[in-house]
Short mmCIF file of C-alpha atoms and ligand atoms in Angstrom, two decimals:
data_model
loop_
_atom_site.label_atom_id
_atom_site.label_comp_id
_atom_site.label_asym_id
_atom_site.label_seq_id
_atom_site.Cartn_x
_atom_site.Cartn_y
_atom_site.Cartn_z
CA MET A 296 21.50 29.31 -2.91
CA GLN A 297 18.85 27.54 -0.92
CA SER A 298 20.01 24.21 0.46
CA ALA A 299 18.23 21.05 -0.66
CA LYS A 300 15.18 19.88 1.24
CA LYS A 301 15.49 16.48 2.86
CA LEU A 302 13.50 13.41 1.88
CA TYR A 303 13.18 10.26 3.97
CA ILE A 304 11.52 7.23 2.35
CA GLU A 305 10.84 4.05 4.27
CA THR A 306 10.01 1.09 2.07
CA PHE A 307 7.90 -1.92 3.07
CA GLY A 308 7.03 -5.04 1.10
CA CYS A 309 8.44 -6.40 -2.11
CA GLN A 310 11.03 -5.42 -4.68
CA MET A 311 8.38 -3.57 -6.73
CA ASN A 312 8.12 -1.14 -3.85
CA VAL A 313 11.91 -0.85 -3.57
CA ASN A 314 11.98 0.05 -7.26
CA ASP A 315 9.12 2.52 -6.87
CA SER A 316 10.95 4.19 -3.98
CA ASP A 317 13.98 4.69 -6.24
CA THR A 318 11.67 6.26 -8.81
CA MET A 319 10.27 8.62 -6.15
CA VAL A 320 13.81 9.76 -5.33
CA THR A 321 14.44 10.44 -9.03
CA LEU A 322 11.16 12.38 -9.39
CA LEU A 323 11.57 14.43 -6.22
CA ARG A 324 15.15 15.47 -7.02
CA GLU A 325 13.50 17.81 -9.53
CA LEU A 326 11.79 19.53 -6.60
CA ASP A 327 15.13 19.91 -4.87
CA TYR A 328 14.69 17.04 -2.41
CA GLU A 329 17.75 14.99 -1.45
CA PRO A 330 17.36 11.56 0.19
CA VAL A 331 18.54 11.11 3.81
CA ASP A 332 18.86 8.00 6.00
CA ASN A 333 17.14 9.35 9.06
CA PRO A 334 13.61 10.75 9.48
CA SER A 335 14.65 13.21 12.22
CA SER A 336 16.16 15.72 9.77
CA ALA A 337 13.60 15.21 6.97
CA ASP A 338 11.25 17.84 5.50
CA LEU A 339 9.28 15.17 3.66
CA ILE A 340 8.68 11.66 5.02
CA ILE A 341 7.14 9.01 2.78
CA LEU A 342 6.13 5.51 3.83
CA ASN A 343 5.92 3.25 0.77
CA THR A 344 3.59 0.57 2.05
CA CYS A 345 2.63 -3.10 1.71
CA SER A 346 -0.67 -4.83 2.49
CA ILE A 347 0.10 -8.42 1.49
CA ARG A 348 -0.69 -9.79 4.98
CA ALA A 349 -2.39 -8.25 8.01
CA LYS A 350 0.93 -8.17 9.88
CA ALA A 351 2.61 -6.19 7.08
CA GLU A 352 -0.18 -3.64 7.32
CA GLN A 353 0.04 -3.38 11.12
CA LYS A 354 3.75 -2.69 10.83
CA VAL A 355 3.05 0.31 8.61
CA PHE A 356 0.47 1.79 10.96
CA SER A 357 2.74 1.50 13.96
CA GLU A 358 5.54 3.16 11.96
CA LEU A 359 3.15 5.93 10.94
CA GLY A 360 2.50 6.51 14.65
CA ARG A 361 6.23 6.73 15.29
CA MET A 362 6.69 9.30 12.50
CA LYS A 363 4.14 11.64 14.07
CA ARG A 364 6.68 12.94 16.58
CA PHE A 365 8.82 14.43 13.80
CA LYS A 366 6.01 16.87 13.04
CA THR A 367 6.53 19.58 15.62
CA ARG A 368 5.37 23.19 16.11
CA GLU A 369 8.86 24.39 15.18
CA LYS A 370 9.24 22.41 11.99
CA ARG A 371 6.79 21.81 9.17
CA VAL A 372 7.24 18.25 8.01
CA ILE A 373 5.13 16.69 5.26
CA LEU A 374 4.11 13.11 6.01
CA GLY A 375 2.96 11.03 3.04
CA ILE A 376 1.90 7.48 2.40
CA GLY A 377 2.27 5.65 -0.91
CA GLY A 378 2.20 2.08 -2.18
CA CYS A 379 -0.33 -0.69 -1.71
CA ILE A 380 -2.11 0.47 1.47
CA ALA A 381 -2.50 3.94 -0.07
CA GLN A 382 -3.95 2.38 -3.22
CA GLN A 383 -6.35 0.28 -1.19
CA GLU A 384 -7.52 2.86 1.34
CA GLY A 385 -7.16 6.20 -0.47
CA GLU A 386 -9.05 9.05 1.13
CA LYS A 387 -10.04 6.96 4.18
CA LEU A 388 -6.45 7.27 5.37
CA LEU A 389 -6.77 11.04 5.75
CA ARG A 390 -9.70 10.53 8.10
CA ARG A 391 -8.06 7.71 10.00
CA VAL A 392 -4.72 9.51 10.37
CA PRO A 393 -5.39 13.22 10.99
CA TYR A 394 -1.70 14.20 10.84
CA LEU A 395 -1.22 12.71 7.36
CA ASP A 396 -0.63 15.20 4.51
CA LEU A 397 -0.45 13.15 1.34
CA VAL A 398 -1.80 9.84 -0.04
CA PHE A 399 -0.76 8.45 -3.43
CA GLY A 400 -1.45 4.98 -4.80
CA THR A 401 0.61 2.60 -6.92
CA HIS A 402 -0.61 4.12 -10.21
CA SER A 403 0.06 7.71 -9.17
CA LEU A 404 3.85 7.91 -8.90
CA HIS A 405 4.03 10.31 -11.85
CA LEU A 406 1.71 12.72 -9.99
CA LEU A 407 3.91 12.81 -6.90
CA PRO A 408 5.85 16.04 -7.69
CA ASP A 409 2.61 18.04 -8.16
CA MET A 410 1.10 16.47 -5.07
CA VAL A 411 4.14 17.35 -2.97
CA ARG A 412 3.94 20.94 -4.26
CA ALA A 413 0.30 21.04 -3.16
CA ALA A 414 1.19 19.60 0.25
CA GLU A 415 3.92 22.23 0.62
CA LYS A 416 1.14 24.83 0.26
CA GLY A 417 -0.83 23.18 3.06
CA GLU A 418 -3.24 21.06 1.00
CA ARG A 419 -3.85 17.36 1.70
CA PRO A 420 -3.84 15.77 -1.78
CA VAL A 421 -5.08 12.20 -2.37
CA GLN A 422 -4.78 10.15 -5.54
CA ASN A 423 -5.53 6.45 -5.88
CA ASP A 424 -7.21 6.08 -9.28
CA PHE A 425 -6.18 3.19 -11.48
CA LEU A 426 -4.77 4.08 -14.89
CA ASP A 427 -5.68 2.20 -18.02
CA PRO A 428 -2.94 0.04 -19.55
CA GLU A 429 -2.25 2.42 -22.46
CA ALA A 430 -1.52 5.31 -20.12
CA ARG A 431 0.67 3.14 -17.94
CA LEU A 432 2.87 2.08 -20.83
CA ASP A 433 3.92 5.69 -21.31
CA LEU A 434 4.35 6.27 -17.60
CA PHE A 435 6.35 3.19 -16.75
CA PRO A 436 8.46 4.09 -13.73
CA ARG A 437 11.87 5.28 -14.78
CA LYS A 438 14.65 5.85 -12.34
CA ASP A 439 18.14 7.19 -12.90
CA VAL A 440 20.41 4.58 -14.42
CA GLU A 441 23.40 4.33 -12.16
CA GLY A 442 26.22 1.84 -12.02
CA GLY A 443 26.42 -0.91 -9.44
CA VAL A 444 27.09 -4.58 -9.95
CA THR A 445 23.56 -5.91 -10.01
CA ARG A 446 20.27 -4.14 -10.77
CA PHE A 447 16.55 -4.87 -11.00
CA VAL A 448 14.64 -4.00 -14.17
CA THR A 449 10.85 -3.90 -14.13
CA VAL A 450 9.44 -5.73 -17.17
CA MET A 451 5.79 -5.89 -16.20
CA GLN A 452 3.43 -4.58 -13.57
CA GLY A 453 0.19 -5.69 -12.02
CA CYS A 454 -1.30 -9.16 -11.91
CA ASP A 455 -4.35 -10.78 -13.53
CA ASN A 456 -4.10 -14.13 -11.78
CA PHE A 457 -6.40 -13.49 -8.85
CA CYS A 458 -5.10 -16.25 -6.63
CA SER A 459 -7.93 -16.47 -4.13
CA TYR A 460 -5.84 -15.35 -1.12
CA CYS A 461 -3.97 -12.48 -2.75
CA ILE A 462 -4.51 -8.73 -2.59
CA VAL A 463 -1.95 -7.83 -5.29
CA PRO A 464 -4.42 -7.69 -8.23
CA TYR A 465 -6.52 -5.21 -6.20
CA VAL A 466 -3.63 -2.91 -5.28
CA ARG A 467 -1.42 -3.13 -8.39
CA GLY A 468 -4.18 -3.38 -10.98
CA ARG A 469 -4.24 -5.14 -14.32
CA GLU A 470 -1.18 -6.73 -15.81
CA VAL A 471 0.82 -4.64 -18.31
CA SER A 472 4.04 -5.61 -20.03
CA ARG A 473 6.53 -2.88 -20.66
CA ARG A 474 7.70 -2.29 -24.23
CA SER A 475 10.61 -4.59 -24.98
CA GLY A 476 12.46 -1.77 -26.77
CA ASP A 477 12.44 0.29 -23.56
CA ILE A 478 13.59 -2.67 -21.46
CA LEU A 479 16.48 -3.53 -23.76
CA ARG A 480 17.54 0.11 -24.03
CA GLU A 481 17.57 0.46 -20.25
CA ILE A 482 19.61 -2.72 -19.79
CA GLY A 483 22.01 -1.54 -22.50
CA GLU A 484 22.52 1.73 -20.59
CA MET A 485 23.10 -0.25 -17.41
CA ALA A 486 25.70 -2.41 -19.14
CA ASP A 487 27.44 0.76 -20.35
CA ALA A 488 27.46 2.02 -16.75
CA GLY A 489 29.23 -1.18 -15.63
CA VAL A 490 26.29 -3.29 -14.41
CA LYS A 491 27.09 -7.02 -14.67
CA GLU A 492 23.87 -8.71 -13.58
CA VAL A 493 20.22 -7.83 -14.12
CA THR A 494 17.13 -9.31 -12.49
CA LEU A 495 14.00 -8.95 -14.60
CA LEU A 496 11.19 -8.08 -12.25
CA GLY A 497 7.41 -8.49 -12.20
CA GLN A 498 4.62 -10.21 -10.24
CA ASN A 499 4.46 -12.87 -12.91
CA VAL A 500 7.31 -12.32 -15.36
CA ASN A 501 6.78 -15.46 -17.39
CA SER A 502 3.45 -14.15 -18.66
CA TYR A 503 5.40 -11.21 -20.10
CA GLY A 504 4.15 -10.13 -23.54
CA LEU A 505 1.35 -12.71 -23.75
CA LYS A 506 -1.31 -10.00 -23.83
CA SER A 507 0.42 -7.58 -26.21
CA VAL A 508 0.39 -8.39 -29.89
CA ASP A 509 3.57 -6.48 -30.75
CA GLU A 510 5.81 -7.81 -28.03
CA PRO A 511 7.98 -10.95 -27.75
CA ASP A 512 7.15 -13.53 -25.09
CA PHE A 513 9.34 -13.93 -22.03
CA ALA A 514 11.66 -16.57 -23.50
CA ALA A 515 12.32 -14.34 -26.52
CA LEU A 516 12.92 -11.37 -24.23
CA LEU A 517 15.49 -13.40 -22.28
CA ARG A 518 17.30 -14.28 -25.49
CA SER A 519 17.51 -10.58 -26.43
CA VAL A 520 18.78 -9.60 -22.98
CA SER A 521 21.33 -12.35 -23.21
CA ALA A 522 22.72 -10.79 -26.40
CA ILE A 523 23.56 -7.51 -24.61
CA GLU A 524 27.29 -7.18 -24.26
CA GLY A 525 28.60 -6.50 -20.77
CA ILE A 526 25.70 -8.22 -19.00
CA GLU A 527 27.15 -11.44 -17.66
CA ARG A 528 24.30 -12.78 -15.58
CA ILE A 529 20.51 -12.75 -15.89
CA ARG A 530 17.94 -13.59 -13.23
CA PHE A 531 14.19 -13.13 -13.09
CA THR A 532 11.50 -13.12 -10.44
CA THR A 533 8.70 -14.13 -9.86
CA SER A 534 7.51 -16.90 -12.16
CA HIS A 535 4.15 -18.60 -12.01
CA PRO A 536 4.20 -22.40 -12.49
CA LYS A 537 1.24 -22.30 -14.89
CA ASP A 538 3.18 -20.04 -17.30
CA MET A 539 6.43 -22.03 -17.18
CA SER A 540 6.46 -22.89 -20.91
CA PRO A 541 8.72 -25.55 -22.48
CA ASP A 542 10.38 -22.76 -24.46
CA LEU A 543 11.23 -20.91 -21.24
CA VAL A 544 12.55 -24.12 -19.71
CA SER A 545 14.79 -24.61 -22.73
CA CYS A 546 16.37 -21.18 -22.09
CA PHE A 547 18.08 -22.81 -19.10
CA ALA A 548 19.76 -25.30 -21.43
CA GLU A 549 20.53 -22.68 -24.07
CA LEU A 550 21.60 -19.45 -22.36
CA PRO A 551 24.78 -19.64 -20.28
CA LYS A 552 24.18 -16.13 -18.86
CA LEU A 553 20.92 -17.28 -17.29
CA CYS A 554 21.67 -18.14 -13.66
CA SER A 555 21.08 -21.61 -12.20
CA HIS A 556 18.26 -20.50 -9.96
CA ILE A 557 14.49 -20.43 -10.24
CA HIS A 558 12.04 -18.96 -7.77
CA LEU A 559 8.88 -20.93 -8.48
CA PRO A 560 6.29 -20.66 -5.69
CA ALA A 561 4.06 -23.73 -5.27
CA GLN A 562 2.01 -22.24 -2.35
CA SER A 563 0.76 -25.73 -1.36
CA GLY A 564 1.37 -29.39 -2.14
CA SER A 565 -2.28 -30.41 -1.92
CA ASP A 566 -4.43 -30.55 -5.05
CA GLY A 567 -7.60 -29.61 -3.17
CA ILE A 568 -5.96 -26.51 -1.70
CA LEU A 569 -4.31 -25.53 -5.00
CA GLU A 570 -7.70 -25.69 -6.65
CA ARG A 571 -9.25 -23.40 -4.03
CA MET A 572 -6.26 -21.10 -4.26
CA ASN A 573 -7.10 -20.74 -7.98
CA ARG A 574 -3.51 -21.43 -8.95
CA GLY A 575 -4.23 -23.14 -12.27
CA TYR A 576 -1.96 -26.20 -11.78
CA ASP A 577 -1.90 -29.28 -9.62
CA ARG A 578 0.89 -31.04 -7.77
CA LYS A 579 1.69 -33.27 -10.74
CA ASP A 580 1.99 -30.30 -13.15
CA TYR A 581 4.22 -28.49 -10.70
CA LEU A 582 6.55 -31.44 -10.20
CA ALA A 583 6.69 -32.03 -13.97
CA ARG A 584 7.90 -28.45 -14.46
CA ILE A 585 10.51 -28.81 -11.74
CA GLY A 586 11.65 -32.06 -13.39
CA ALA A 587 11.97 -30.35 -16.78
CA LEU A 588 13.96 -27.47 -15.25
CA LYS A 589 16.34 -29.88 -13.52
CA ALA A 590 16.79 -31.79 -16.79
CA ALA A 591 17.59 -28.55 -18.66
CA ARG A 592 20.00 -27.32 -15.97
CA PRO A 593 21.09 -30.11 -13.59
CA ASP A 594 22.65 -27.79 -10.98
CA ILE A 595 19.62 -25.47 -10.78
CA LEU A 596 18.60 -24.41 -7.27
CA VAL A 597 14.90 -24.01 -6.64
CA THR A 598 13.33 -21.61 -4.14
CA GLY A 599 9.66 -20.92 -3.55
CA ASP A 600 6.84 -19.54 -1.42
CA MET A 601 4.42 -21.60 0.65
CA ILE A 602 1.26 -20.72 2.56
CA VAL A 603 0.15 -22.79 5.55
CA GLY A 604 -3.26 -22.73 7.18
CA PHE A 605 -5.27 -21.84 4.09
CA PRO A 606 -9.00 -22.10 5.00
CA GLY A 607 -9.95 -25.76 5.27
CA GLU A 608 -6.35 -27.05 5.18
CA THR A 609 -6.37 -30.44 6.93
CA GLU A 610 -3.40 -32.20 8.47
CA GLU A 611 -3.34 -34.42 5.35
CA ASP A 612 -3.20 -31.37 3.08
CA PHE A 613 -0.36 -30.02 5.15
CA GLN A 614 1.48 -33.35 4.93
CA GLU A 615 1.19 -33.07 1.14
CA THR A 616 2.96 -29.71 1.35
CA LEU A 617 5.79 -31.22 3.43
CA SER A 618 6.14 -34.11 1.01
CA LEU A 619 6.23 -31.75 -1.97
CA MET A 620 9.07 -29.90 -0.26
CA GLU A 621 10.94 -33.19 0.14
CA GLU A 622 10.44 -34.04 -3.52
CA VAL A 623 11.53 -30.65 -4.83
CA ARG A 624 14.30 -30.21 -2.24
CA TYR A 625 14.06 -26.42 -2.13
CA ALA A 626 17.29 -24.56 -1.47
CA ASP A 627 15.22 -22.03 0.44
CA LEU A 628 11.57 -21.25 1.01
CA PHE A 629 9.59 -18.19 2.07
CA SER A 630 6.67 -19.44 4.13
CA PHE A 631 3.67 -17.62 5.54
CA ALA A 632 0.61 -18.25 7.67
CA PHE A 633 -2.56 -17.53 5.71
CA SER A 634 -3.91 -14.04 6.36
CA ALA A 635 -7.41 -13.09 5.17
CA ARG A 636 -7.22 -9.97 2.98
CA PRO A 637 -10.02 -7.54 2.15
CA GLU A 638 -11.81 -8.10 -1.19
CA THR A 639 -10.15 -11.47 -1.84
CA GLU A 640 -12.15 -14.62 -2.47
CA ALA A 641 -10.46 -16.65 0.28
CA ALA A 642 -11.42 -14.09 2.93
CA ARG A 643 -14.96 -15.46 2.49
CA TYR A 644 -13.96 -19.13 2.78
CA PRO A 645 -15.05 -20.79 6.02
CA ASP A 646 -12.89 -22.93 8.29
CA GLU A 647 -9.99 -20.63 8.82
CA LEU A 648 -7.60 -22.30 11.23
CA THR A 649 -6.78 -20.75 14.59
CA ARG A 650 -3.67 -18.63 14.91
CA ARG A 651 -2.08 -21.34 17.01
CA GLU A 652 -2.75 -24.09 14.50
CA LYS A 653 -1.31 -22.00 11.69
CA GLN A 654 1.75 -21.10 13.74
CA GLU A 655 2.32 -24.71 14.72
CA ARG A 656 2.29 -25.84 11.07
CA LEU A 657 4.50 -22.95 10.07
CA ASP A 658 7.05 -23.95 12.73
CA ARG A 659 7.09 -27.55 11.50
CA LEU A 660 7.48 -26.47 7.87
CA GLN A 661 10.26 -24.02 8.68
CA SER A 662 12.18 -26.54 10.72
CA LEU A 663 12.05 -29.02 7.82
CA GLN A 664 13.23 -26.29 5.44
CA ARG A 665 16.09 -25.26 7.72
CA SER A 666 17.43 -28.79 7.70
CA MET A 667 17.05 -29.07 3.91
CA THR A 668 18.76 -25.71 3.36
CA MET A 669 21.63 -26.80 5.59
CA GLU A 670 21.93 -30.11 3.78
CA MET A 671 22.00 -28.36 0.39
CA SER A 672 24.66 -25.92 1.68
CA ARG A 673 26.80 -28.75 3.06
CA GLY A 674 26.55 -30.42 -0.33
CA LEU A 675 28.25 -27.36 -1.84
CA VAL A 676 31.26 -27.61 0.50
CA GLY A 677 34.32 -28.59 -1.52
CA THR A 678 32.85 -27.40 -4.84
CA ILE A 679 34.16 -24.47 -6.83
CA GLN A 680 31.50 -21.82 -7.48
CA GLU A 681 31.59 -18.79 -9.71
CA VAL A 682 30.76 -15.82 -7.49
CA LEU A 683 29.81 -12.35 -8.73
CA VAL A 684 31.34 -10.07 -6.11
CA GLU A 685 28.81 -7.43 -5.03
CA GLY A 686 30.69 -5.62 -2.28
CA THR A 687 32.50 -5.78 1.03
CA SER A 688 30.70 -7.45 3.90
CA LYS A 689 30.17 -6.01 7.36
CA ARG A 690 32.77 -8.33 8.78
CA GLY A 691 36.00 -6.47 7.97
CA GLY A 692 38.13 -7.51 5.05
CA GLN A 693 35.61 -9.89 3.56
CA LEU A 694 33.94 -9.73 0.20
CA PHE A 695 30.45 -10.99 -0.49
CA GLY A 696 28.68 -12.11 -3.61
CA ARG A 697 26.35 -14.75 -4.95
CA THR A 698 26.75 -18.05 -6.72
CA SER A 699 24.83 -18.64 -9.91
CA GLY A 700 22.34 -20.56 -7.72
CA ASN A 701 21.83 -17.35 -5.68
CA ARG A 702 23.58 -18.51 -2.49
CA ILE A 703 25.46 -15.80 -0.59
CA VAL A 704 29.20 -16.41 -0.24
CA ASN A 705 31.66 -14.53 1.99
CA PHE A 706 35.36 -14.82 1.29
CA THR A 707 38.59 -12.91 1.81
CA GLY A 708 39.85 -10.92 -1.14
CA ASP A 709 40.81 -7.52 -2.44
CA ARG A 710 38.21 -4.78 -2.91
CA SER A 711 39.27 -4.48 -6.53
CA LEU A 712 37.40 -7.74 -7.18
CA VAL A 713 34.01 -6.03 -6.65
CA GLY A 714 32.12 -6.40 -9.93
CA SER A 715 34.04 -9.43 -11.16
CA LEU A 716 33.20 -13.09 -11.44
CA VAL A 717 35.59 -15.00 -9.16
CA ARG A 718 36.09 -18.74 -8.74
CA VAL A 719 35.64 -19.59 -5.08
CA THR A 720 36.04 -22.91 -3.25
CA ILE A 721 33.27 -23.38 -0.68
CA VAL A 722 34.82 -24.34 2.66
CA GLU A 723 31.97 -24.04 5.17
CA ALA A 724 28.18 -24.02 5.24
CA MET A 725 26.44 -21.53 7.55
CA PRO A 726 22.65 -21.40 8.10
CA ASN A 727 22.11 -18.53 5.64
CA SER A 728 25.35 -18.25 3.71
CA LEU A 729 28.53 -19.99 2.65
CA LEU A 730 32.13 -19.35 3.52
CA GLY A 731 34.66 -19.62 0.71
CA GLU A 732 38.27 -19.19 -0.33
CA LYS A 733 39.50 -17.81 -3.61
CA ALA A 734 40.23 -20.86 -5.81
N1 LIG B 980 3.62 -12.64 -7.49
C1 LIG B 980 4.31 -13.49 -6.64
C2 LIG B 980 4.24 -13.23 -5.16
C3 LIG B 980 3.39 -12.21 -4.58
S1 LIG B 980 3.23 -12.05 -2.87
C4 LIG B 980 3.84 -14.87 -6.94
O1 LIG B 980 2.81 -15.06 -7.50
O2 LIG B 980 4.55 -15.78 -6.59
C5 LIG B 980 4.47 -13.01 -2.12
C6 LIG B 980 3.96 -14.19 -1.38
O3 LIG B 980 3.17 -13.81 -0.29
C7 LIG B 980 3.08 -15.13 -2.17
O4 LIG B 980 3.81 -15.96 -3.00
C8 LIG B 980 2.39 -15.89 -1.08
O5 LIG B 980 3.14 -17.01 -0.67
C9 LIG B 980 2.33 -14.89 0.06
N2 LIG B 980 0.97 -14.39 0.27
C10 LIG B 980 0.23 -13.65 -0.57
N3 LIG B 980 -0.99 -13.40 -0.04
C11 LIG B 980 -1.01 -14.00 1.18
C12 LIG B 980 -2.00 -14.12 2.21
N4 LIG B 980 -3.19 -13.58 2.09
N5 LIG B 980 -1.66 -14.81 3.34
C13 LIG B 980 -0.44 -15.38 3.46
N6 LIG B 980 0.52 -15.30 2.51
C14 LIG B 980 0.24 -14.63 1.38
FE1 LIG B 981 -0.79 -12.73 -6.01
FE2 LIG B 981 -1.17 -14.91 -7.43
FE3 LIG B 981 -0.69 -12.60 -8.66
FE4 LIG B 981 1.24 -13.79 -7.31
S1 LIG B 981 0.24 -14.60 -9.13
S2 LIG B 981 0.72 -11.64 -7.23
S3 LIG B 981 0.17 -14.72 -5.61
S4 LIG B 981 -2.49 -13.08 -7.45
FE1 LIG B 982 3.23 -5.84 -0.70
FE2 LIG B 982 2.24 -4.48 -2.68
FE3 LIG B 982 4.45 -5.88 -3.00
S1 LIG B 982 1.09 -5.65 -1.22
S2 LIG B 982 4.23 -7.57 -1.58
S3 LIG B 982 4.22 -4.14 -1.68
S4 LIG B 982 2.82 -5.56 -4.49
#
């Protein structure tokens, strides 16, 4: 029997891409490809790419350059590029990168096996068409359901929000919500396979179902997931503040399986900037939603995303962002310097700040956040937290897991606890995690 061919996938960007990479593995198994951890032995190398910021894109191109050396005279290796850069650039990539064999966009995953077959024959296939929503519903990426403690489940794809800085609507296409029946069936299968926690995934999960007549809205979907036996914890990401409905907020009061964490990106604390970002809410709306969430679930931890140096951002605007952070008291924050992206509205806005100005604001913001994160972590010392144990940590003998608020905890315990909810006393706060002892 012929031995399996080897597949190396390197994934950039967000969780959607991580999920898509898993789907690629599932699809390419049918062509006798087995995943490996190292490109040097691979017959097929795929870079699953991200173009959210210029830096993310540069990283991919330098990695592509590095992969070139695995294509030698002695060994025929197929080099492919998928994901958001592939969707954006399509055929242009073949001209720009002469040693590239295969380009497939975010809507073409289902075509990958045929495209790989063509590349095996020496062709250079390209596919970056967008599919219409109907077609996508039937082609929603499926991957093998395996066990594990915690899993992501895609509930919607694409984004219709067109925030003025963001490339996602141009590389992921229009928003489509997956059929609720399919979602619930998949989560049921996961529960049967021993999965304890699911994270419902999409660019904007709380607009789930709003555009499909036959589907529940997101709050109703959460209630159905919550009824699935075996699933003990539910998370979701990402939510958009403008779609944070009162009904969804009340889920935090009503559903004990729903974790005490919300990732709710504000992007800025200044009304003028929020307006030009096309976010559809102002500072007051945002804070009102945070207030309602904290009322529904007093121990909820809030995380978010923030952009500094948006075109025209003044020092006063930036101060508004810092003061919003102080009011919300984020447990953690992902923060980025504005990066002008092709096709987006904000790329045409004047008054982009210099790299140095942006970096300087980013440094100030991150230092404030570090101190707030540390303060929040210290506040947890002495409390008992319920931790879902996910595995053993690199440091020998320790287990790691997460609190309901999504903080990582390391503690000493037996391997047999992996997959269970354990009560842990927090004894020390570290910059990015907590140290605990079994209570
Ligand atoms: N759908 C999610 C996030 C998508 S991208 C949401 O709406 O929250 C992840 C983050 O990258 C964004 O929240 C934003 O903070 C950041 N981002 C997106 N485009 C950017 C750009 N052009 N420059 C800098 N940061 C950007
Ligand atoms: Fe981008 Fe805005 Fe859509 Fe998020 S909601 S993916 S930031 S356009
Ligand atoms: Fe990047 Fe595409 Fe995700 S641009 S952040 S991989 S949707």
